[in-house]
mmCIF file of C-alpha atoms in Angstrom:
data_model
loop_
_atom_site.group_PDB
_atom_site.id
_atom_site.type_symbol
_atom_site.label_atom_id
_atom_site.label_comp_id
_atom_site.label_asym_id
_atom_site.label_seq_id
_atom_site.Cartn_x
_atom_site.Cartn_y
_atom_site.Cartn_z
ATOM 1 C CA MET A 125 42.306 -87.590 -48.605
ATOM 2 C CA HIS A 126 41.804 -87.253 -52.356
ATOM 3 C CA ILE A 127 39.895 -84.183 -53.551
ATOM 4 C CA GLU A 128 38.904 -84.077 -57.224
ATOM 5 C CA PHE A 129 37.689 -81.193 -59.359
ATOM 6 C CA ARG A 130 34.237 -82.797 -59.514
ATOM 7 C CA HIS A 131 34.064 -82.634 -55.717
ATOM 8 C CA LEU A 132 34.761 -78.916 -55.808
ATOM 9 C CA ARG A 133 32.141 -78.412 -58.508
ATOM 10 C CA THR A 134 29.636 -80.391 -56.428
ATOM 11 C CA ILE A 135 30.152 -78.292 -53.291
ATOM 12 C CA LYS A 136 29.818 -75.067 -55.266
ATOM 13 C CA ALA A 137 26.707 -76.248 -57.130
ATOM 14 C CA ILE A 138 24.936 -77.230 -53.880
ATOM 15 C CA HIS A 139 25.834 -73.927 -52.245
ATOM 16 C CA ASP A 140 24.804 -71.841 -55.257
ATOM 17 C CA SER A 141 21.522 -73.703 -55.883
ATOM 18 C CA GLY A 142 20.538 -74.175 -52.229
ATOM 19 C CA GLY A 143 19.463 -77.807 -52.536
ATOM 20 C CA LEU A 144 20.362 -81.264 -53.794
ATOM 21 C CA ALA A 145 17.665 -81.481 -56.460
ATOM 22 C CA ARG A 146 18.600 -78.221 -58.159
ATOM 23 C CA ALA A 147 22.327 -78.989 -57.805
ATOM 24 C CA ALA A 148 21.798 -82.411 -59.398
ATOM 25 C CA ASP A 149 20.029 -80.787 -62.344
ATOM 26 C CA GLN A 150 22.841 -78.242 -62.673
ATOM 27 C CA LEU A 151 25.470 -80.996 -62.646
ATOM 28 C CA ASN A 152 23.382 -83.192 -64.948
ATOM 29 C CA ILE A 153 23.405 -86.177 -62.581
ATOM 30 C CA THR A 154 20.693 -87.875 -60.505
ATOM 31 C CA GLN A 155 19.964 -86.755 -56.948
ATOM 32 C CA SER A 156 20.862 -90.247 -55.732
ATOM 33 C CA ALA A 157 24.253 -90.096 -57.465
ATOM 34 C CA LEU A 158 24.861 -86.675 -55.945
ATOM 35 C CA SER A 159 24.046 -87.970 -52.448
ATOM 36 C CA HIS A 160 26.512 -90.842 -52.878
ATOM 37 C CA GLN A 161 29.153 -88.381 -54.082
ATOM 38 C CA ILE A 162 28.659 -86.186 -50.993
ATOM 39 C CA LYS A 163 28.968 -89.218 -48.702
ATOM 40 C CA GLY A 164 32.156 -90.231 -50.494
ATOM 41 C CA ILE A 165 33.682 -86.767 -50.001
ATOM 42 C CA GLU A 166 32.762 -86.759 -46.304
ATOM 43 C CA ASP A 167 34.161 -90.268 -45.810
ATOM 44 C CA GLN A 168 37.465 -89.170 -47.324
ATOM 45 C CA ALA A 169 37.582 -85.879 -45.431
ATOM 46 C CA GLY A 170 36.533 -87.470 -42.160
ATOM 47 C CA VAL A 171 34.219 -84.524 -41.385
ATOM 48 C CA GLU A 172 30.665 -83.555 -42.196
ATOM 49 C CA LEU A 173 30.445 -80.944 -44.924
ATOM 50 C CA PHE A 174 26.755 -80.092 -44.424
ATOM 51 C CA VAL A 175 24.547 -79.187 -41.510
ATOM 52 C CA ARG A 176 22.095 -82.062 -41.381
ATOM 53 C CA ARG A 177 18.333 -81.471 -41.330
ATOM 54 C CA SER A 178 18.780 -77.822 -42.336
ATOM 55 C CA LYS A 179 16.493 -76.323 -44.948
ATOM 56 C CA PRO A 180 17.774 -75.097 -47.280
ATOM 57 C CA LEU A 181 20.830 -77.349 -47.084
ATOM 58 C CA LYS A 182 23.719 -75.457 -45.505
ATOM 59 C CA LEU A 183 27.451 -76.031 -45.513
ATOM 60 C CA SER A 184 29.214 -76.753 -42.248
ATOM 61 C CA ALA A 185 32.376 -74.897 -41.250
ATOM 62 C CA ALA A 186 34.425 -77.600 -42.985
ATOM 63 C CA GLY A 187 32.156 -77.362 -46.016
ATOM 64 C CA MET A 188 32.693 -73.598 -46.160
ATOM 65 C CA ARG A 189 36.458 -74.168 -46.201
ATOM 66 C CA LEU A 190 36.023 -76.485 -49.155
ATOM 67 C CA LEU A 191 33.751 -73.943 -50.862
ATOM 68 C CA VAL A 192 36.413 -71.241 -50.530
ATOM 69 C CA ALA A 193 38.907 -73.594 -52.155
ATOM 70 C CA ALA A 194 36.432 -74.349 -54.945
ATOM 71 C CA GLU A 195 35.816 -70.653 -55.623
ATOM 72 C CA ASN A 196 39.571 -70.030 -55.849
ATOM 73 C CA ILE A 197 40.579 -73.115 -57.805
ATOM 74 C CA LEU A 198 37.756 -73.631 -60.319
ATOM 75 C CA PRO A 199 38.137 -70.223 -62.068
ATOM 76 C CA GLN A 200 41.872 -70.887 -62.446
ATOM 77 C CA VAL A 201 41.170 -74.301 -63.930
ATOM 78 C CA ALA A 202 38.588 -72.802 -66.304
ATOM 79 C CA ALA A 203 41.069 -70.140 -67.414
ATOM 80 C CA LEU A 204 43.735 -72.794 -67.948
ATOM 81 C CA GLU A 205 41.337 -74.878 -70.036
ATOM 82 C CA LEU A 206 40.564 -71.847 -72.211
ATOM 83 C CA GLU A 207 44.264 -71.146 -72.605
ATOM 84 C CA PHE A 208 44.967 -74.717 -73.653
ATOM 85 C CA GLU A 209 42.055 -74.618 -76.086
ATOM 86 C CA GLY A 210 43.572 -71.475 -77.579
ATOM 87 C CA LEU A 211 46.958 -73.154 -77.858
ATOM 88 C CA ILE A 212 45.449 -76.195 -79.553
ATOM 89 C CA ALA A 213 43.514 -73.976 -81.959
ATOM 90 C CA GLY A 214 46.599 -71.839 -82.582
ATOM 91 C CA LYS A 215 44.876 -68.669 -81.360
ATOM 92 C CA SER A 216 47.201 -67.990 -78.456
ATOM 93 C CA GLY A 217 50.757 -68.788 -77.465
ATOM 94 C CA ARG A 218 54.206 -67.303 -77.136
ATOM 95 C CA LEU A 219 56.295 -65.766 -79.901
ATOM 96 C CA HIS A 220 59.693 -64.683 -78.630
ATOM 97 C CA ILE A 221 62.028 -63.681 -81.444
ATOM 98 C CA ALA A 222 65.810 -63.532 -81.795
ATOM 99 C CA ILE A 223 67.367 -61.685 -84.736
ATOM 100 C CA GLU A 224 70.788 -62.504 -86.135
ATOM 101 C CA CYS A 225 70.447 -59.696 -88.698
ATOM 102 C CA HIS A 226 70.942 -56.347 -86.924
ATOM 103 C CA ALA A 227 69.386 -54.311 -89.735
ATOM 104 C CA CYS A 228 66.240 -56.446 -89.573
ATOM 105 C CA PHE A 229 64.842 -54.483 -86.642
ATOM 106 C CA GLU A 230 63.684 -51.727 -89.004
ATOM 107 C CA TRP A 231 61.950 -54.226 -91.259
ATOM 108 C CA LEU A 232 60.470 -56.347 -88.470
ATOM 109 C CA PHE A 233 58.825 -53.654 -86.324
ATOM 110 C CA PRO A 234 56.072 -52.826 -88.856
ATOM 111 C CA VAL A 235 55.435 -56.570 -89.218
ATOM 112 C CA LEU A 236 54.976 -57.010 -85.460
ATOM 113 C CA GLU A 237 52.750 -53.954 -85.230
ATOM 114 C CA GLU A 238 50.329 -55.497 -87.727
ATOM 115 C CA PHE A 239 50.709 -58.947 -86.182
ATOM 116 C CA ARG A 240 49.729 -57.882 -82.662
ATOM 117 C CA LYS A 241 46.448 -56.448 -83.923
ATOM 118 C CA ALA A 242 45.537 -59.761 -85.546
ATOM 119 C CA TRP A 243 46.756 -61.950 -82.643
ATOM 120 C CA PRO A 244 46.196 -60.068 -79.369
ATOM 121 C CA ASP A 245 46.452 -63.279 -77.301
ATOM 122 C CA VAL A 246 49.960 -64.134 -78.507
ATOM 123 C CA ASP A 247 52.764 -62.981 -76.203
ATOM 124 C CA VAL A 248 55.267 -61.261 -78.531
ATOM 125 C CA ASP A 249 58.760 -60.244 -77.467
ATOM 126 C CA ILE A 250 62.143 -59.588 -79.086
ATOM 127 C CA ARG A 251 65.159 -61.046 -77.298
ATOM 128 C CA PRO A 252 68.148 -58.979 -78.523
ATOM 129 C CA GLY A 253 70.502 -60.475 -75.945
ATOM 130 C CA LEU A 254 70.254 -63.867 -77.654
ATOM 131 C CA ALA A 255 71.272 -62.673 -81.137
ATOM 132 C CA PHE A 256 74.659 -64.427 -81.011
ATOM 133 C CA ASP A 257 73.288 -67.714 -79.656
ATOM 134 C CA ALA A 258 69.940 -67.594 -81.403
ATOM 135 C CA LEU A 259 69.721 -71.124 -82.823
ATOM 136 C CA PRO A 260 70.837 -72.834 -79.598
ATOM 137 C CA ALA A 261 68.258 -70.672 -77.798
ATOM 138 C CA LEU A 262 65.608 -71.903 -80.251
ATOM 139 C CA ARG A 263 66.430 -75.528 -79.484
ATOM 140 C CA LYS A 264 66.318 -74.788 -75.734
ATOM 141 C CA GLU A 265 62.875 -73.166 -76.228
ATOM 142 C CA GLU A 266 64.170 -69.819 -74.944
ATOM 143 C CA VAL A 267 62.900 -68.241 -78.184
ATOM 144 C CA ASP A 268 60.335 -69.409 -80.733
ATOM 145 C CA LEU A 269 61.547 -67.854 -83.992
ATOM 146 C CA VAL A 270 64.966 -66.802 -85.252
ATOM 147 C CA VAL A 271 65.518 -64.475 -88.207
ATOM 148 C CA SER A 272 68.692 -65.747 -89.874
ATOM 149 C CA SER A 273 70.509 -65.664 -93.194
ATOM 150 C CA ASP A 274 72.531 -68.779 -92.408
ATOM 151 C CA PRO A 275 70.376 -71.934 -92.496
ATOM 152 C CA GLU A 276 71.791 -75.051 -90.866
ATOM 153 C CA ASP A 277 70.853 -78.716 -91.016
ATOM 154 C CA LEU A 278 69.462 -79.003 -87.495
ATOM 155 C CA PRO A 279 67.128 -81.819 -86.420
ATOM 156 C CA GLY A 280 63.710 -80.578 -85.374
ATOM 157 C CA THR A 281 64.289 -77.124 -86.915
ATOM 158 C CA ASP A 282 62.656 -75.663 -90.037
ATOM 159 C CA PHE A 283 64.186 -72.809 -92.029
ATOM 160 C CA THR A 284 61.336 -71.180 -93.942
ATOM 161 C CA PRO A 285 62.471 -68.735 -96.672
ATOM 162 C CA LEU A 286 61.276 -65.171 -96.112
ATOM 163 C CA PHE A 287 62.752 -63.112 -98.955
ATOM 164 C CA ASP A 288 65.891 -62.391 -100.943
ATOM 165 C CA TYR A 289 67.765 -59.121 -100.589
ATOM 166 C CA GLU A 290 70.859 -57.455 -101.956
ATOM 167 C CA PRO A 291 73.623 -56.005 -99.761
ATOM 168 C CA VAL A 292 74.368 -52.581 -101.268
ATOM 169 C CA PHE A 293 77.448 -50.363 -101.041
ATOM 170 C CA VAL A 294 76.649 -46.846 -99.790
ATOM 171 C CA ALA A 295 78.951 -43.828 -100.033
ATOM 172 C CA ALA A 296 78.715 -40.069 -100.209
ATOM 173 C CA SER A 297 77.973 -38.777 -103.710
ATOM 174 C CA ASN A 298 81.354 -37.022 -103.870
ATOM 175 C CA HIS A 299 83.300 -40.080 -102.713
ATOM 176 C CA PRO A 300 86.043 -41.278 -105.120
ATOM 177 C CA LEU A 301 84.280 -44.635 -105.556
ATOM 178 C CA ALA A 302 80.992 -42.974 -106.483
ATOM 179 C CA GLN A 303 81.893 -42.943 -110.163
ATOM 180 C CA LYS A 304 82.264 -46.710 -110.382
ATOM 181 C CA LYS A 305 79.511 -49.004 -111.649
ATOM 182 C CA PHE A 306 80.165 -51.516 -108.877
ATOM 183 C CA VAL A 307 82.661 -52.077 -106.076
ATOM 184 C CA GLU A 308 85.005 -54.996 -105.490
ATOM 185 C CA ALA A 309 86.727 -56.336 -102.391
ATOM 186 C CA SER A 310 89.950 -54.429 -103.149
ATOM 187 C CA ASP A 311 88.048 -51.105 -103.071
ATOM 188 C CA PHE A 312 87.578 -51.454 -99.314
ATOM 189 C CA ALA A 313 91.292 -51.704 -98.524
ATOM 190 C CA GLY A 314 91.702 -47.965 -98.167
ATOM 191 C CA GLU A 315 88.302 -47.219 -96.611
ATOM 192 C CA THR A 316 86.801 -46.797 -93.174
ATOM 193 C CA LEU A 317 83.942 -49.289 -93.116
ATOM 194 C CA ILE A 318 81.001 -48.309 -90.918
ATOM 195 C CA THR A 319 79.113 -51.360 -89.632
ATOM 196 C CA TYR A 320 76.643 -52.451 -87.008
ATOM 197 C CA PRO A 321 78.231 -53.650 -83.746
ATOM 198 C CA VAL A 322 78.102 -57.385 -84.511
ATOM 199 C CA ASP A 323 80.725 -60.029 -85.269
ATOM 200 C CA ARG A 324 82.158 -59.557 -88.748
ATOM 201 C CA GLU A 325 81.220 -63.129 -89.686
ATOM 202 C CA ARG A 326 77.567 -62.048 -89.440
ATOM 203 C CA LEU A 327 78.023 -59.039 -91.722
ATOM 204 C CA ASP A 328 77.369 -59.681 -95.426
ATOM 205 C CA VAL A 329 80.228 -57.479 -96.592
ATOM 206 C CA PHE A 330 82.690 -59.650 -94.674
ATOM 207 C CA SER A 331 81.149 -63.109 -95.126
ATOM 208 C CA GLN A 332 80.362 -62.674 -98.843
ATOM 209 C CA LEU A 333 83.155 -60.385 -100.046
ATOM 210 C CA LEU A 334 86.052 -59.365 -97.818
ATOM 211 C CA ILE A 335 86.857 -62.599 -95.964
ATOM 212 C CA PRO A 336 86.791 -64.804 -99.115
ATOM 213 C CA ASN A 337 89.127 -62.327 -100.850
ATOM 214 C CA GLY A 338 91.432 -61.763 -97.874
ATOM 215 C CA VAL A 339 90.809 -58.005 -97.793
ATOM 216 C CA GLU A 340 90.841 -55.920 -94.603
ATOM 217 C CA PRO A 341 89.416 -52.359 -94.524
ATOM 218 C CA LYS A 342 91.699 -49.552 -93.406
ATOM 219 C CA ALA A 343 89.478 -49.092 -90.347
ATOM 220 C CA ILE A 344 86.174 -50.296 -88.942
ATOM 221 C CA ARG A 345 83.759 -48.030 -87.102
ATOM 222 C CA GLN A 346 80.812 -49.637 -85.341
ATOM 223 C CA VAL A 347 77.537 -47.740 -85.021
ATOM 224 C CA GLU A 348 74.270 -48.958 -83.502
ATOM 225 C CA LEU A 349 71.705 -46.951 -85.497
ATOM 226 C CA THR A 350 71.127 -47.010 -89.259
ATOM 227 C CA ALA A 351 70.316 -43.294 -89.308
ATOM 228 C CA VAL A 352 73.691 -42.496 -87.730
ATOM 229 C CA ILE A 353 75.489 -44.780 -90.209
ATOM 230 C CA LEU A 354 73.910 -42.863 -93.090
ATOM 231 C CA LEU A 355 74.732 -39.541 -91.452
ATOM 232 C CA LEU A 356 78.402 -40.491 -91.173
ATOM 233 C CA VAL A 357 78.462 -41.790 -94.756
ATOM 234 C CA ALA A 358 76.974 -38.518 -96.063
ATOM 235 C CA SER A 359 79.679 -36.641 -94.131
ATOM 236 C CA ASN A 360 82.376 -38.734 -95.862
ATOM 237 C CA ARG A 361 83.460 -40.327 -92.579
ATOM 238 C CA GLY A 362 83.373 -43.752 -94.171
ATOM 239 C CA VAL A 363 81.415 -46.146 -96.378
ATOM 240 C CA ALA A 364 78.860 -48.813 -95.515
ATOM 241 C CA VAL A 365 77.161 -51.919 -96.872
ATOM 242 C CA LEU A 366 73.469 -52.196 -96.004
ATOM 243 C CA PRO A 367 70.524 -54.322 -97.184
ATOM 244 C CA ASP A 368 68.638 -52.876 -100.138
ATOM 245 C CA TRP A 369 65.468 -52.340 -98.076
ATOM 246 C CA VAL A 370 67.419 -50.189 -95.594
ATOM 247 C CA VAL A 371 68.774 -47.816 -98.259
ATOM 248 C CA ARG A 372 65.440 -47.384 -100.053
ATOM 249 C CA GLN A 373 65.117 -43.819 -98.706
ATOM 250 C CA VAL A 374 68.543 -42.667 -99.883
ATOM 251 C CA ARG A 375 68.564 -44.111 -103.395
ATOM 252 C CA TYR A 376 67.232 -40.869 -104.820
ATOM 253 C CA ASN A 377 68.996 -38.584 -102.336
ATOM 254 C CA SER A 378 71.731 -36.524 -104.000
ATOM 255 C CA ASP A 379 73.925 -36.883 -100.889
ATOM 256 C CA TYR A 380 74.448 -40.610 -101.494
ATOM 257 C CA VAL A 381 75.368 -43.147 -104.116
ATOM 258 C CA THR A 382 74.472 -46.834 -103.943
ATOM 259 C CA LEU A 383 76.369 -49.482 -105.892
ATOM 260 C CA PRO A 384 76.221 -53.285 -106.189
ATOM 261 C CA LEU A 385 78.897 -55.471 -104.637
ATOM 262 C CA THR A 386 80.853 -56.965 -107.571
ATOM 263 C CA LYS A 387 79.788 -56.855 -111.213
ATOM 264 C CA ASN A 388 76.995 -59.402 -110.762
ATOM 265 C CA GLY A 389 75.888 -58.203 -107.339
ATOM 266 C CA VAL A 390 75.375 -60.343 -104.227
ATOM 267 C CA THR A 391 72.048 -61.910 -103.286
ATOM 268 C CA ARG A 392 71.251 -63.143 -99.810
ATOM 269 C CA ARG A 393 68.171 -64.834 -98.357
ATOM 270 C CA LEU A 394 66.560 -64.420 -94.961
ATOM 271 C CA TYR A 395 64.883 -67.328 -93.202
ATOM 272 C CA ALA A 396 62.538 -67.813 -90.291
ATOM 273 C CA ALA A 397 63.912 -70.645 -88.148
ATOM 274 C CA THR A 398 61.260 -72.380 -86.033
ATOM 275 C CA ARG A 399 60.838 -75.644 -84.186
ATOM 276 C CA THR A 400 59.313 -78.128 -86.640
ATOM 277 C CA GLU A 401 56.262 -78.881 -84.516
ATOM 278 C CA GLU A 402 55.404 -75.161 -84.330
ATOM 279 C CA THR A 403 56.029 -74.059 -87.921
ATOM 280 C CA SER A 404 52.442 -74.735 -88.974
ATOM 281 C CA LEU A 405 50.803 -72.953 -86.020
ATOM 282 C CA PRO A 406 48.293 -70.459 -87.459
ATOM 283 C CA PHE A 407 49.876 -67.409 -85.823
ATOM 284 C CA MET A 408 53.381 -68.500 -86.881
ATOM 285 C CA SER A 409 52.261 -68.960 -90.483
ATOM 286 C CA HIS A 410 50.577 -65.553 -90.435
ATOM 287 C CA LEU A 411 53.707 -63.827 -89.127
ATOM 288 C CA ILE A 412 55.768 -65.355 -91.925
ATOM 289 C CA ARG A 413 53.248 -64.156 -94.525
ATOM 290 C CA LEU A 414 53.309 -60.642 -93.054
ATOM 291 C CA ALA A 415 57.115 -60.666 -93.052
ATOM 292 C CA ARG A 416 57.271 -61.572 -96.719
ATOM 293 C CA ARG A 417 54.694 -58.938 -97.656
ATOM 294 C CA GLU A 418 56.428 -56.158 -95.718
ATOM 295 C CA ALA A 419 59.766 -57.009 -97.327
ATOM 296 C CA VAL A 420 58.310 -56.744 -100.835
ATOM 297 C CA LYS A 421 56.703 -53.439 -99.905
ATOM 298 C CA LEU A 422 59.998 -52.004 -98.644
ATOM 299 C CA GLN A 423 61.983 -53.178 -101.654
ATOM 300 C CA ARG A 424 59.492 -51.629 -104.082
ATOM 301 C CA ASN A 425 59.408 -48.222 -102.392
#
């Protein structure tokens, strides 16, 4: 037995319209073609689907079973068709995000808040548990976008630039290093460095300054929240290095001092890593535009 969607639509049209002529008009086929279609369904099913010589035409018990199936299946098919149309048009889809940059949560949340209003049919989620294996997760389609500062030459993966930022040294205003114009790697040797709880290779202060110069801080204290890092810095419990957009609120606070790393400063760039075939999706392009705009806004404040 081979039941097709058109068979289900036929049964439902006949039941809803109460007759072959009206059902044929509804299905935009001739009454003769509809009669042949009914006979074909009955031949395959091996049972009669209609009570013969009844007016209006009525479904048999077997026909009612097929009608129930039609009423359950056809709405699901219609919904699936709409979903696929949305995917093709780029109006709906999935956007699961992994972030290699711990500090980026504070920058990204306002972006996602604006994004969800513009794209209510896109399923947005942040997958923090995949931060350390973000790019492999992207290739496995476990996530759809990775925020990273370390682009790689990966087949089928695009790294779209988002914005440049500067890692900034932060200390209490009465700290001995506060009088300097900039800090160097050697300045960290006697300091407690307060960092986010991520591998040091993913922290700018290590990857761009300390590791290349072979310098190890006196101690490392890991803290989850930016606000707590700043609280500890203000209390002279240690120093920190944070992105410039994170320290925007403390630049003019008398409790803190912010200094560049090295005489010329350090500049880093964030990227949005996406699968190549999805980079140009309308909602993906819009998210990237929002991300760039929010970053500029934060850096100017």
